Short mmCIF file of C-alpha atoms and ligand atoms in Angstrom, two decimals:
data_model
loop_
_atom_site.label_atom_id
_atom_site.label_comp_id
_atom_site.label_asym_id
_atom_site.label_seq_id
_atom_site.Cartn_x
_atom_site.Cartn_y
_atom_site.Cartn_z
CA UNK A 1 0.00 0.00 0.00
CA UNK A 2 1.13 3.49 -0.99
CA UNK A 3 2.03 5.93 1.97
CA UNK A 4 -1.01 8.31 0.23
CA UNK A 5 -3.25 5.55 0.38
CA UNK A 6 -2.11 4.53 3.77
CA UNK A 7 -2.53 8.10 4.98
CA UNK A 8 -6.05 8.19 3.54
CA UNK A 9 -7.28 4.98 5.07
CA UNK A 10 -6.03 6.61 8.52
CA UNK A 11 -8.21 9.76 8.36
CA UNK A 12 -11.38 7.90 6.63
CA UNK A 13 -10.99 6.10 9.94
CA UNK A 14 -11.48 9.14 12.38
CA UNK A 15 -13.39 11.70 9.82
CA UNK A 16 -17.12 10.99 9.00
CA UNK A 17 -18.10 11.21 5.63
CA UNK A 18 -21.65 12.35 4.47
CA UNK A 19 -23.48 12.20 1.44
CA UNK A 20 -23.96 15.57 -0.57
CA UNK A 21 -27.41 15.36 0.35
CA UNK A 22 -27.07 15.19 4.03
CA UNK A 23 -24.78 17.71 3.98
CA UNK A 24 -27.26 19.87 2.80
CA UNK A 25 -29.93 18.99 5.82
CA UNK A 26 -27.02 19.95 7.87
CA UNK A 27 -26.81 23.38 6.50
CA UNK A 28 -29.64 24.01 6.83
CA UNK A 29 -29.74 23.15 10.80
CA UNK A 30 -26.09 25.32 11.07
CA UNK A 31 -23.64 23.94 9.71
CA UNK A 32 -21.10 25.52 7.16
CA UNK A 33 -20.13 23.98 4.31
CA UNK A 34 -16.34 25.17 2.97
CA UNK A 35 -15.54 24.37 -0.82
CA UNK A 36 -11.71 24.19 -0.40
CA UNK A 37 -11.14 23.83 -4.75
CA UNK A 38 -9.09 26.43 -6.12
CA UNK A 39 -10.11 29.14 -7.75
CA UNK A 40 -10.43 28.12 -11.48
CA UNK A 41 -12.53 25.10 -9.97
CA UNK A 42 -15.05 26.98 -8.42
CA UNK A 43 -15.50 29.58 -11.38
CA UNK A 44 -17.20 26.59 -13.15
CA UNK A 45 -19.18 26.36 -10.29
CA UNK A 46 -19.78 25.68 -6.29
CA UNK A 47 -22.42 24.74 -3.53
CA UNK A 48 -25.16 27.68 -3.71
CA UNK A 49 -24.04 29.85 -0.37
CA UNK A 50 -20.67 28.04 0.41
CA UNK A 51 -17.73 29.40 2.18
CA UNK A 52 -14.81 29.45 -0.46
CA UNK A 53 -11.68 28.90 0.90
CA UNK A 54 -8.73 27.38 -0.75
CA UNK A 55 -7.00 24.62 1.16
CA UNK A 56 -3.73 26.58 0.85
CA UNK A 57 -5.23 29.22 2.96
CA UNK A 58 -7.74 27.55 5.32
CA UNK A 59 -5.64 27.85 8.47
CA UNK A 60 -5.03 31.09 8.05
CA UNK A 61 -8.53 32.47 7.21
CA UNK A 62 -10.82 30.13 8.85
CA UNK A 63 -11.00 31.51 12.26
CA UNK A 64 -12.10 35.22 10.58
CA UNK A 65 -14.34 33.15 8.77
CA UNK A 66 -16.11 30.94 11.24
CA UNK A 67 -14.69 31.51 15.04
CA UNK A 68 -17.22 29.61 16.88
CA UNK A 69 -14.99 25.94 17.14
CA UNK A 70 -18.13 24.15 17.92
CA UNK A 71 -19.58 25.23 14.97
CA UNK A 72 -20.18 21.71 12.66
CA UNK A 73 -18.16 22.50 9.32
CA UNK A 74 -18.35 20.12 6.09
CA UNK A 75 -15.39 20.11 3.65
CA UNK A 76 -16.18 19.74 0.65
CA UNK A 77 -13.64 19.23 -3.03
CA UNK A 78 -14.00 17.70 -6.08
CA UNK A 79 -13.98 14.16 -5.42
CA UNK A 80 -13.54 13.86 -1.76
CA UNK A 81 -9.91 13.52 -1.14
CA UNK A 82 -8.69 16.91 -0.48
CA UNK A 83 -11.65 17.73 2.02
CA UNK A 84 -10.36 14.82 3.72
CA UNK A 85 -6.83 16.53 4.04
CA UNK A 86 -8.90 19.95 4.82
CA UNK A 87 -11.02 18.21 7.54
CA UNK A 88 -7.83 16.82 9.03
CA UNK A 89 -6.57 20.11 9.12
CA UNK A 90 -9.49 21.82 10.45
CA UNK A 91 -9.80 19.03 13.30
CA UNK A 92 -5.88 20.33 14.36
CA UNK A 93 -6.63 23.63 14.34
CA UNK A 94 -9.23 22.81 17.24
CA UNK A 95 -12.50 22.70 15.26
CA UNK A 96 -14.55 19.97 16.96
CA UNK A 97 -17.54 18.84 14.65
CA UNK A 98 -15.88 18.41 11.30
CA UNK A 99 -17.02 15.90 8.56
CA UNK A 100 -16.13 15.73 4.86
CA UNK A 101 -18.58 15.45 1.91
CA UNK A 102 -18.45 11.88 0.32
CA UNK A 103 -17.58 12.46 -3.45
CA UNK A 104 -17.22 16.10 -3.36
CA UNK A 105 -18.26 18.13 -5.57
CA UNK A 106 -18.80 15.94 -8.30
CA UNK A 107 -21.58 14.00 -6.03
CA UNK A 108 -22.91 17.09 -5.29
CA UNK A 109 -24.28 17.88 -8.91
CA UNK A 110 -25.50 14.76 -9.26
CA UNK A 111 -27.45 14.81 -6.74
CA UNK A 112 -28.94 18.03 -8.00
CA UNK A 113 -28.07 20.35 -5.09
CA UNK A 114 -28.38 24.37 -5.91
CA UNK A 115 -25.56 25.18 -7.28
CA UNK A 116 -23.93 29.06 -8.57
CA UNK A 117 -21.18 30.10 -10.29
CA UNK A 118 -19.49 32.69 -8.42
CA UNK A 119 -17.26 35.48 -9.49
CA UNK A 120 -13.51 34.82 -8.90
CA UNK A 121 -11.81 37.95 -8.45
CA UNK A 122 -9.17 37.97 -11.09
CA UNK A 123 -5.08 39.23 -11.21
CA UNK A 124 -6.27 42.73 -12.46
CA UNK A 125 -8.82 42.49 -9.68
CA UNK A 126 -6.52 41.16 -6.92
CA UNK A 127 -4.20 43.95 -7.79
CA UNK A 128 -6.77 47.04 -8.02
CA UNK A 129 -8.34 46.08 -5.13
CA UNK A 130 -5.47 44.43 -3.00
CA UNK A 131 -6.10 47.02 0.19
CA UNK A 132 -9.78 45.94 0.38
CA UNK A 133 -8.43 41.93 0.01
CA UNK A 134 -6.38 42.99 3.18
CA UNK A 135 -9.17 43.98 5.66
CA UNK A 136 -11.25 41.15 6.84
CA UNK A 137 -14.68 42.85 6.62
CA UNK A 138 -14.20 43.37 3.47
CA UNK A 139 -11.93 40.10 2.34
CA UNK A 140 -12.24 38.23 -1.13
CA UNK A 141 -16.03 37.79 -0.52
CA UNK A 142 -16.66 41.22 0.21
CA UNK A 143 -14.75 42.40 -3.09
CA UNK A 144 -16.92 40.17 -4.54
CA UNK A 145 -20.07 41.38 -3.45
CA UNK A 146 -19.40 44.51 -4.15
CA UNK A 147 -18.34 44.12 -7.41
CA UNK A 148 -21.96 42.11 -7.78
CA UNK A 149 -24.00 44.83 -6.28
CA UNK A 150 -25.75 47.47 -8.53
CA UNK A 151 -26.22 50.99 -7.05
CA UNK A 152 -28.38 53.35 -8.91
CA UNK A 153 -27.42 57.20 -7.98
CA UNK A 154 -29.87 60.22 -8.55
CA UNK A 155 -28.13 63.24 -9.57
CA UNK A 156 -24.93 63.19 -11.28
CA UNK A 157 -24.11 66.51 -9.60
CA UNK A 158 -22.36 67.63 -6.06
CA UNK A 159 -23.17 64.91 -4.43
CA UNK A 160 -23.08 62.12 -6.94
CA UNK A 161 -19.85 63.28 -8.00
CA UNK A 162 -18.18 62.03 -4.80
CA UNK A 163 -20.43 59.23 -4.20
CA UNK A 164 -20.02 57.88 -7.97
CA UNK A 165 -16.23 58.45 -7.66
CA UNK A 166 -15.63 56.72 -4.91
CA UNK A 167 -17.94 53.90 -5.08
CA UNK A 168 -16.32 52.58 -9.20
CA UNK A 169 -12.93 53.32 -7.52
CA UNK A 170 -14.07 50.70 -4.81
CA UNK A 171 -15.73 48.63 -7.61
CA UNK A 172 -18.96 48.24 -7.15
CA UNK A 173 -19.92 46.54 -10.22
CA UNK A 174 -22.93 48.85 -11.97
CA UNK A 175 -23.82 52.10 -11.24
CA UNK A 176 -26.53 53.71 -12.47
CA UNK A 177 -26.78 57.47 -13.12
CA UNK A 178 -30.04 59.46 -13.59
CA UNK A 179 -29.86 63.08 -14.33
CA UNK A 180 -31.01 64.97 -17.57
CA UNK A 181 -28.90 68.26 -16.94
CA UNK A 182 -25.88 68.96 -18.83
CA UNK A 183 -22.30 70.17 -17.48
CA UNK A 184 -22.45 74.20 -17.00
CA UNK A 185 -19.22 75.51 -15.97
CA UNK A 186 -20.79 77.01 -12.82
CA UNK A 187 -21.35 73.32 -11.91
CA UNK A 188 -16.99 72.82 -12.25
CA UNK A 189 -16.80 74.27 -8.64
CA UNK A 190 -17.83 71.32 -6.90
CA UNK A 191 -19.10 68.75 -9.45
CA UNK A 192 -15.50 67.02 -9.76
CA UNK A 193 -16.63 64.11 -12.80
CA UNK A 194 -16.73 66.68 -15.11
CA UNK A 195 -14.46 69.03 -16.87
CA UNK A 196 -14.11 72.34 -18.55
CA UNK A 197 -14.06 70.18 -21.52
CA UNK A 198 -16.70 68.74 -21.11
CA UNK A 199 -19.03 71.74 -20.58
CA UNK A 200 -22.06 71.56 -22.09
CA UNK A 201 -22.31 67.36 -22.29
CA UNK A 202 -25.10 65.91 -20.59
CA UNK A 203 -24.10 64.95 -17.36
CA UNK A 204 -24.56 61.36 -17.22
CA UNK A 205 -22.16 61.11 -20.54
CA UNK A 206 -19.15 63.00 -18.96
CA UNK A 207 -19.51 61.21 -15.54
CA UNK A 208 -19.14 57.79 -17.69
CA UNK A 209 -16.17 58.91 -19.22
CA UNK A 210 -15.03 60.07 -15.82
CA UNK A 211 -15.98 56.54 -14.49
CA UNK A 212 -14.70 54.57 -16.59
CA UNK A 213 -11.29 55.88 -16.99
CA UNK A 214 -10.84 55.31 -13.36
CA UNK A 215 -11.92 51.82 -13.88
CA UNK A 216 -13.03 50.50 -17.03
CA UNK A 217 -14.32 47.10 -15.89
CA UNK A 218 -17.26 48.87 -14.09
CA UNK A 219 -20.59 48.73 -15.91
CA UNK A 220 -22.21 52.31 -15.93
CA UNK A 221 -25.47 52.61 -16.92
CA UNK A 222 -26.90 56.46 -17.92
CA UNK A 223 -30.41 57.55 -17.69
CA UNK A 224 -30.26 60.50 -19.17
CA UNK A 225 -33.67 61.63 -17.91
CA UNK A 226 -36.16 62.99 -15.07
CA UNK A 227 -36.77 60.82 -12.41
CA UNK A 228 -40.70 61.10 -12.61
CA UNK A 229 -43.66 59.35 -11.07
CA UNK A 230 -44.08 57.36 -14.13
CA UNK A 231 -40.96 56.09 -14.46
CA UNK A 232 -39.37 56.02 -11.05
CA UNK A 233 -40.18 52.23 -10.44
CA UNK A 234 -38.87 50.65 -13.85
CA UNK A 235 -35.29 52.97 -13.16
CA UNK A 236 -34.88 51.70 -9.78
CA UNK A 237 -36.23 48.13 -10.59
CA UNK A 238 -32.95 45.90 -9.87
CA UNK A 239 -30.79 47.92 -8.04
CA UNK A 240 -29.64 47.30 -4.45
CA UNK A 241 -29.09 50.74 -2.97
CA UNK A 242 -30.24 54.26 -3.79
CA UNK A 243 -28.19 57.37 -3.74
CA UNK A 244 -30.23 60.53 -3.20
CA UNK A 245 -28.04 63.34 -4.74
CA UNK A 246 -30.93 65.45 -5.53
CA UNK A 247 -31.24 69.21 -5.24
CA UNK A 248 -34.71 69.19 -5.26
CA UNK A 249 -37.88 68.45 -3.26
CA UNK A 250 -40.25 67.08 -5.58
CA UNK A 251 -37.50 64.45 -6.45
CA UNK A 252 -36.65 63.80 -3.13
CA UNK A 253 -40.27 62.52 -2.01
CA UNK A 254 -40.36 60.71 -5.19
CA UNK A 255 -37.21 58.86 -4.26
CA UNK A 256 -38.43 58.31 -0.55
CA UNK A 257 -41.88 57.03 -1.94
CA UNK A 258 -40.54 54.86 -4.24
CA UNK A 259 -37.77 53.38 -1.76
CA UNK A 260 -40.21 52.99 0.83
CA UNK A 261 -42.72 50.76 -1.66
CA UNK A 262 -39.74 48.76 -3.13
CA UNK A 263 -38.13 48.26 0.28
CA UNK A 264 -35.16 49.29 -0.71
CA UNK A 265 -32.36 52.07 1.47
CA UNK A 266 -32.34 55.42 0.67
CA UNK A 267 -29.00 56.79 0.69
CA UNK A 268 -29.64 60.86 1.49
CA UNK A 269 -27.77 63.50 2.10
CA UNK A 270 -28.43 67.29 1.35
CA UNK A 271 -26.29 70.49 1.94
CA UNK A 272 -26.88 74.08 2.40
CA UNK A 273 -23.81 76.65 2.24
CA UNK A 274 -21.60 75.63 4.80
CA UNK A 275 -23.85 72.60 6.13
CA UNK A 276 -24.58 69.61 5.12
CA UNK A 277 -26.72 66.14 7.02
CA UNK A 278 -26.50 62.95 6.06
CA UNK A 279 -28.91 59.90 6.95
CA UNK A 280 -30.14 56.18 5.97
CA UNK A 281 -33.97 56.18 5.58
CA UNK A 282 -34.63 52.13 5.23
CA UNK A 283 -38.40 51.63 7.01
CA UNK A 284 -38.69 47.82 5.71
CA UNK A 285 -34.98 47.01 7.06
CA UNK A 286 -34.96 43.51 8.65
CA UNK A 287 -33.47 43.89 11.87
CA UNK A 288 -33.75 47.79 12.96
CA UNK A 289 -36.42 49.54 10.90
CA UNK A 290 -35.84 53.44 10.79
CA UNK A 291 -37.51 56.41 10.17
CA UNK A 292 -38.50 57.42 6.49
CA UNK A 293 -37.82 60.83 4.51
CA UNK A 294 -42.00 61.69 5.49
CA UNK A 295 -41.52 60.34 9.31
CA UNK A 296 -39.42 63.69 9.18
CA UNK A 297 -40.96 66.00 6.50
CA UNK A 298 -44.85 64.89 6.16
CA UNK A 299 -45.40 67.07 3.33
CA UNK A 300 -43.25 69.40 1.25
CA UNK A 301 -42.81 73.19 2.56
CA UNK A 302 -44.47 75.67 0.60
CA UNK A 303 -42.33 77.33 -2.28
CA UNK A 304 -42.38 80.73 -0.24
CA UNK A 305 -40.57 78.87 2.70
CA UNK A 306 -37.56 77.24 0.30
CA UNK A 307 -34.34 79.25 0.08
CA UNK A 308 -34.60 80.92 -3.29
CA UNK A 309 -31.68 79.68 -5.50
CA UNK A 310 -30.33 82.90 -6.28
CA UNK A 311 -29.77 83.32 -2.65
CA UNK A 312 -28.51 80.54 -1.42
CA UNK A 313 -25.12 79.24 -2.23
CA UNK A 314 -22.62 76.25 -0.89
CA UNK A 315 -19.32 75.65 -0.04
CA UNK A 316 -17.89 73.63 -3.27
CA UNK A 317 -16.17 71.02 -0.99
CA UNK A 318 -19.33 70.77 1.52
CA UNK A 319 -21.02 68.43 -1.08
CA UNK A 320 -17.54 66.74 -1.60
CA UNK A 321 -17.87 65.57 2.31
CA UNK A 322 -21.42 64.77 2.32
CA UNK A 323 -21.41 62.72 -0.88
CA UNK A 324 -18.49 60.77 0.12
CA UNK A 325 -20.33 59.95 3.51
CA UNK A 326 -23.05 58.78 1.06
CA UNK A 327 -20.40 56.26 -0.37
CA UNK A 328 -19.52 54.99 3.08
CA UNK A 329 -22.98 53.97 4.03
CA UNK A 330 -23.68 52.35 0.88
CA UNK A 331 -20.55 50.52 0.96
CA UNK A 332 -21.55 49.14 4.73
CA UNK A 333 -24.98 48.39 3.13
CA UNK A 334 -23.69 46.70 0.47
CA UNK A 335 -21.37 44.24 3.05
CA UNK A 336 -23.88 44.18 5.36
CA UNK A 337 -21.12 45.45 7.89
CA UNK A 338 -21.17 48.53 11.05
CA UNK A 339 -23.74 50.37 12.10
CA UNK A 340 -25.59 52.15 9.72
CA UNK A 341 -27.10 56.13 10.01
CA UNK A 342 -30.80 54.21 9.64
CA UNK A 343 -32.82 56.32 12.37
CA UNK A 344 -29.57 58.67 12.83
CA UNK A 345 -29.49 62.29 11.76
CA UNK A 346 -25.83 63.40 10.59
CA UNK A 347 -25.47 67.36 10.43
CA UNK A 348 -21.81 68.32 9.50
CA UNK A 349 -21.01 72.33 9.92
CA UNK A 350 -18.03 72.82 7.91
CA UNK A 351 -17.60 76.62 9.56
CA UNK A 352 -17.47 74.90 13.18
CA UNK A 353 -15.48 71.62 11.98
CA UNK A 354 -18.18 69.69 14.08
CA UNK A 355 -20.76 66.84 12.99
CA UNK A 356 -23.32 66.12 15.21
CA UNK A 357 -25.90 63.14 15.64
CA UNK A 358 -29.38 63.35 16.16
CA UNK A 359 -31.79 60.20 16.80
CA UNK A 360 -34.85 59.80 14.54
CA UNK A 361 -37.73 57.98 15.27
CA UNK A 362 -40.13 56.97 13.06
CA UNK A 363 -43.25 58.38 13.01
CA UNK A 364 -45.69 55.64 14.38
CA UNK A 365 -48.59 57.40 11.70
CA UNK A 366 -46.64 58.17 8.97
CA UNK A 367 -48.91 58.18 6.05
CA UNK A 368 -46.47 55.73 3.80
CA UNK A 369 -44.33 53.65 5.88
CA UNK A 370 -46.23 53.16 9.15
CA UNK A 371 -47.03 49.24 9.68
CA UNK A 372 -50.47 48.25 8.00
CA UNK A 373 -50.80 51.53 5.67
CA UNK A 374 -51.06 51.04 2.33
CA UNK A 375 -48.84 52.59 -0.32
CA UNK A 376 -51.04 56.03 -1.63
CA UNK A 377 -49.39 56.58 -4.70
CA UNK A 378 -47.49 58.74 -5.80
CA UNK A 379 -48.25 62.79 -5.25
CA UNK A 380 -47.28 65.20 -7.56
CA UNK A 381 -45.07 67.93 -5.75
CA UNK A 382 -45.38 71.21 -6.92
CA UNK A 383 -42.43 73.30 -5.86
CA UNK A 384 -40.50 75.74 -8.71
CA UNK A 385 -37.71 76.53 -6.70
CA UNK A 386 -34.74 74.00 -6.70
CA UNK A 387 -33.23 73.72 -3.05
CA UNK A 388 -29.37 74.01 -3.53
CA UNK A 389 -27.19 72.59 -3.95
CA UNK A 390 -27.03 68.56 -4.58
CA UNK A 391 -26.98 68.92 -8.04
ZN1 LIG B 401 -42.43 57.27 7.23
#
């Protein structure tokens, strides 16, 4: 007998095997399942949900991964040799409930189990995004995630600028951009995608350009048009997160209304010369529901109360701070990590160098997002003036 084969008789003898489809009951009562193929294996496919780790690595990223040791894990490889090694290796490192997958992989699609085809980050990727690879919240499977998440922002203007900068450079995968304005030069002093070249392009079009020579693998997709009542639900159909970089109040109850009927978070921020807040409205979130935009602001305030836009004025970096703020929360969304500014009021005076918090509740008889109301539909908000100064 072969040492190999002597070796493998040894840990058959002290590691249980399962079939694919018990391993899958186990899952589904706890346990985590660990695909330990390497990386051009599991782009042709893996276990829908698995842990990826290559058995290279496992010692070294399988505590971040999983700390509990009584946690049960399953190994699972092609054929069922290596996740024998794996399992053996696991057991060592002080895991107690470890058990390999009979026939790896291979078993497992013939038995029909779910099955996806993840995206493996590639050289290109490993090097662009090596600093994110490095912190553990974020990690290979964070990259990836992000890189799979679509974030539609409204407004291509102060505050999308930021935002949309900062989220391609961190790769998130698509980003949408809705805004039917075109550059004007007065827009240069804060609206850094654009250019003086580019004066008098529609906005969406120079912030692609601007997008995608930062990083071309991105996939930017420009709506060069006005968010309206209409069409508000087929523009944000599909994305994961919403950006409100508006500068205007009949868009930004449109964008609240809309968010809170499709469930989805509502990214806001809004500034104001030398002030700026920031906040998460996300009603229908799981675990800690918060306040929406009407919780706050029932109804719109009459055009005679809004700052006229001759007036008013901002700061050209103000928007630059709020917007990237903007990019942070979405980017915890989007990884599901930190606390989040749901039902938190961030108000930033860039005079005073001081933020400062406020707590929101939600209003118990808000009209849209209260528990039992039903969605009204959508109002039309008639206000001429344009507050300053998101766009
Ligand atoms: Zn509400």
């Amino acid at each position: 007998m072969k040492a190999k084969d002597r070796r493998l008789a040894e840990l058959r003898s002290v590691i249980p095997e399962i079939t694919p489809d018990e391993a899958q009951r186990r899952r589904e009562q706890g346990a985590v399942l660990i695909d330990v193929r390497e990386p051009d294996e599991v782009a042709q496919g893996s276990p829908q949900g698995a842990l990826r780790i290559v058995r290279g690595f496992l010692e070294l990223k399988v505590e971040d991964a999983v700390p509990d040791l009584d946690r049960p894990l399953l190994t699972l490889c092609a054929g069922g040799v290596r996740s024998l090694l794996a399992a053996d290796n696991l057991l060592k490192l002080g895991y107690r409930d470890v058990t390999s997958v009979a026939g790896g992989f291979n078993a497992w699609k013939r038995a029909s189990l779910p099955v996806e085809t993840p995206h493996i980050l590639n050289q290109q990727e490993r090097e662009r995004y090596g600093r994110h690879l490095s912190v553990p919240e974020v990690g290979e499977e964070g990259q990836t995630r992000l890189l799979e998440s679509r974030v539609l922002l409204i407004g291509a203007g102060g505050l999308g600028s930021p935002a949309a900068y900062y989220l391609a450079a961190a790769g998130v995968g698509t980003l949408g951009l809705v805004d039917d304005d075109v550059v004007d030069r007065s827009n240069l002093q804060r609206q850094i995608l654009h250019t003086d070249a580019r004066v008098g392009k529609l906005k969406v079009d120079s912030a692609r350009e601007a997008l995608l020579a930062l990083n071309p693998s991105l996939t930017i997709e420009a709506h060069p048009t006005r968010l309206t009542a209409d069409n508000v639900e087929s523009l944000f159909d599909g994305y994961d997160v919403i950006v409100d970089g508006t500068d205007n109040f009949p868009t930004r109850y449109l964008i609240n209304d809309a968010c809170v009927k499709l469930r989805l978070p509502n990214v806001h921020a809004s500034v104001y010369r030398f002030e700026g807040q920031a906040t998460v409205f996300w009603p229908s979130r799981p675990d800690q529901p918060g306040p929406c935009y009407r919780c706050l602001y029932p109804e719109p305030p009459p055009p005679e109360m809004a700052p006229s836009c001759a007036e008013a004025g901002v700061l050209g970096v103000l928007p630059g701070v709020m917007g990237l703020l903007q990019a942070v929360e979405t980017i915890k969304l989007l990884l599901g990590i930190g606390r989040s500014l749901v039902g938190r009021l961030l108000q930033y005076d860039a005079l005073e160098q001081r933020f400062t918090e406020l707590q929101l509740e939600r209003d118990p008889e808000c009209g849209y997002c209260a528990d039992g109301v039903e969605f009204p539909g959508y109002q039309e908000i008639v206000t001429s003036c344009r507050v300053p100064v998101g766009g």
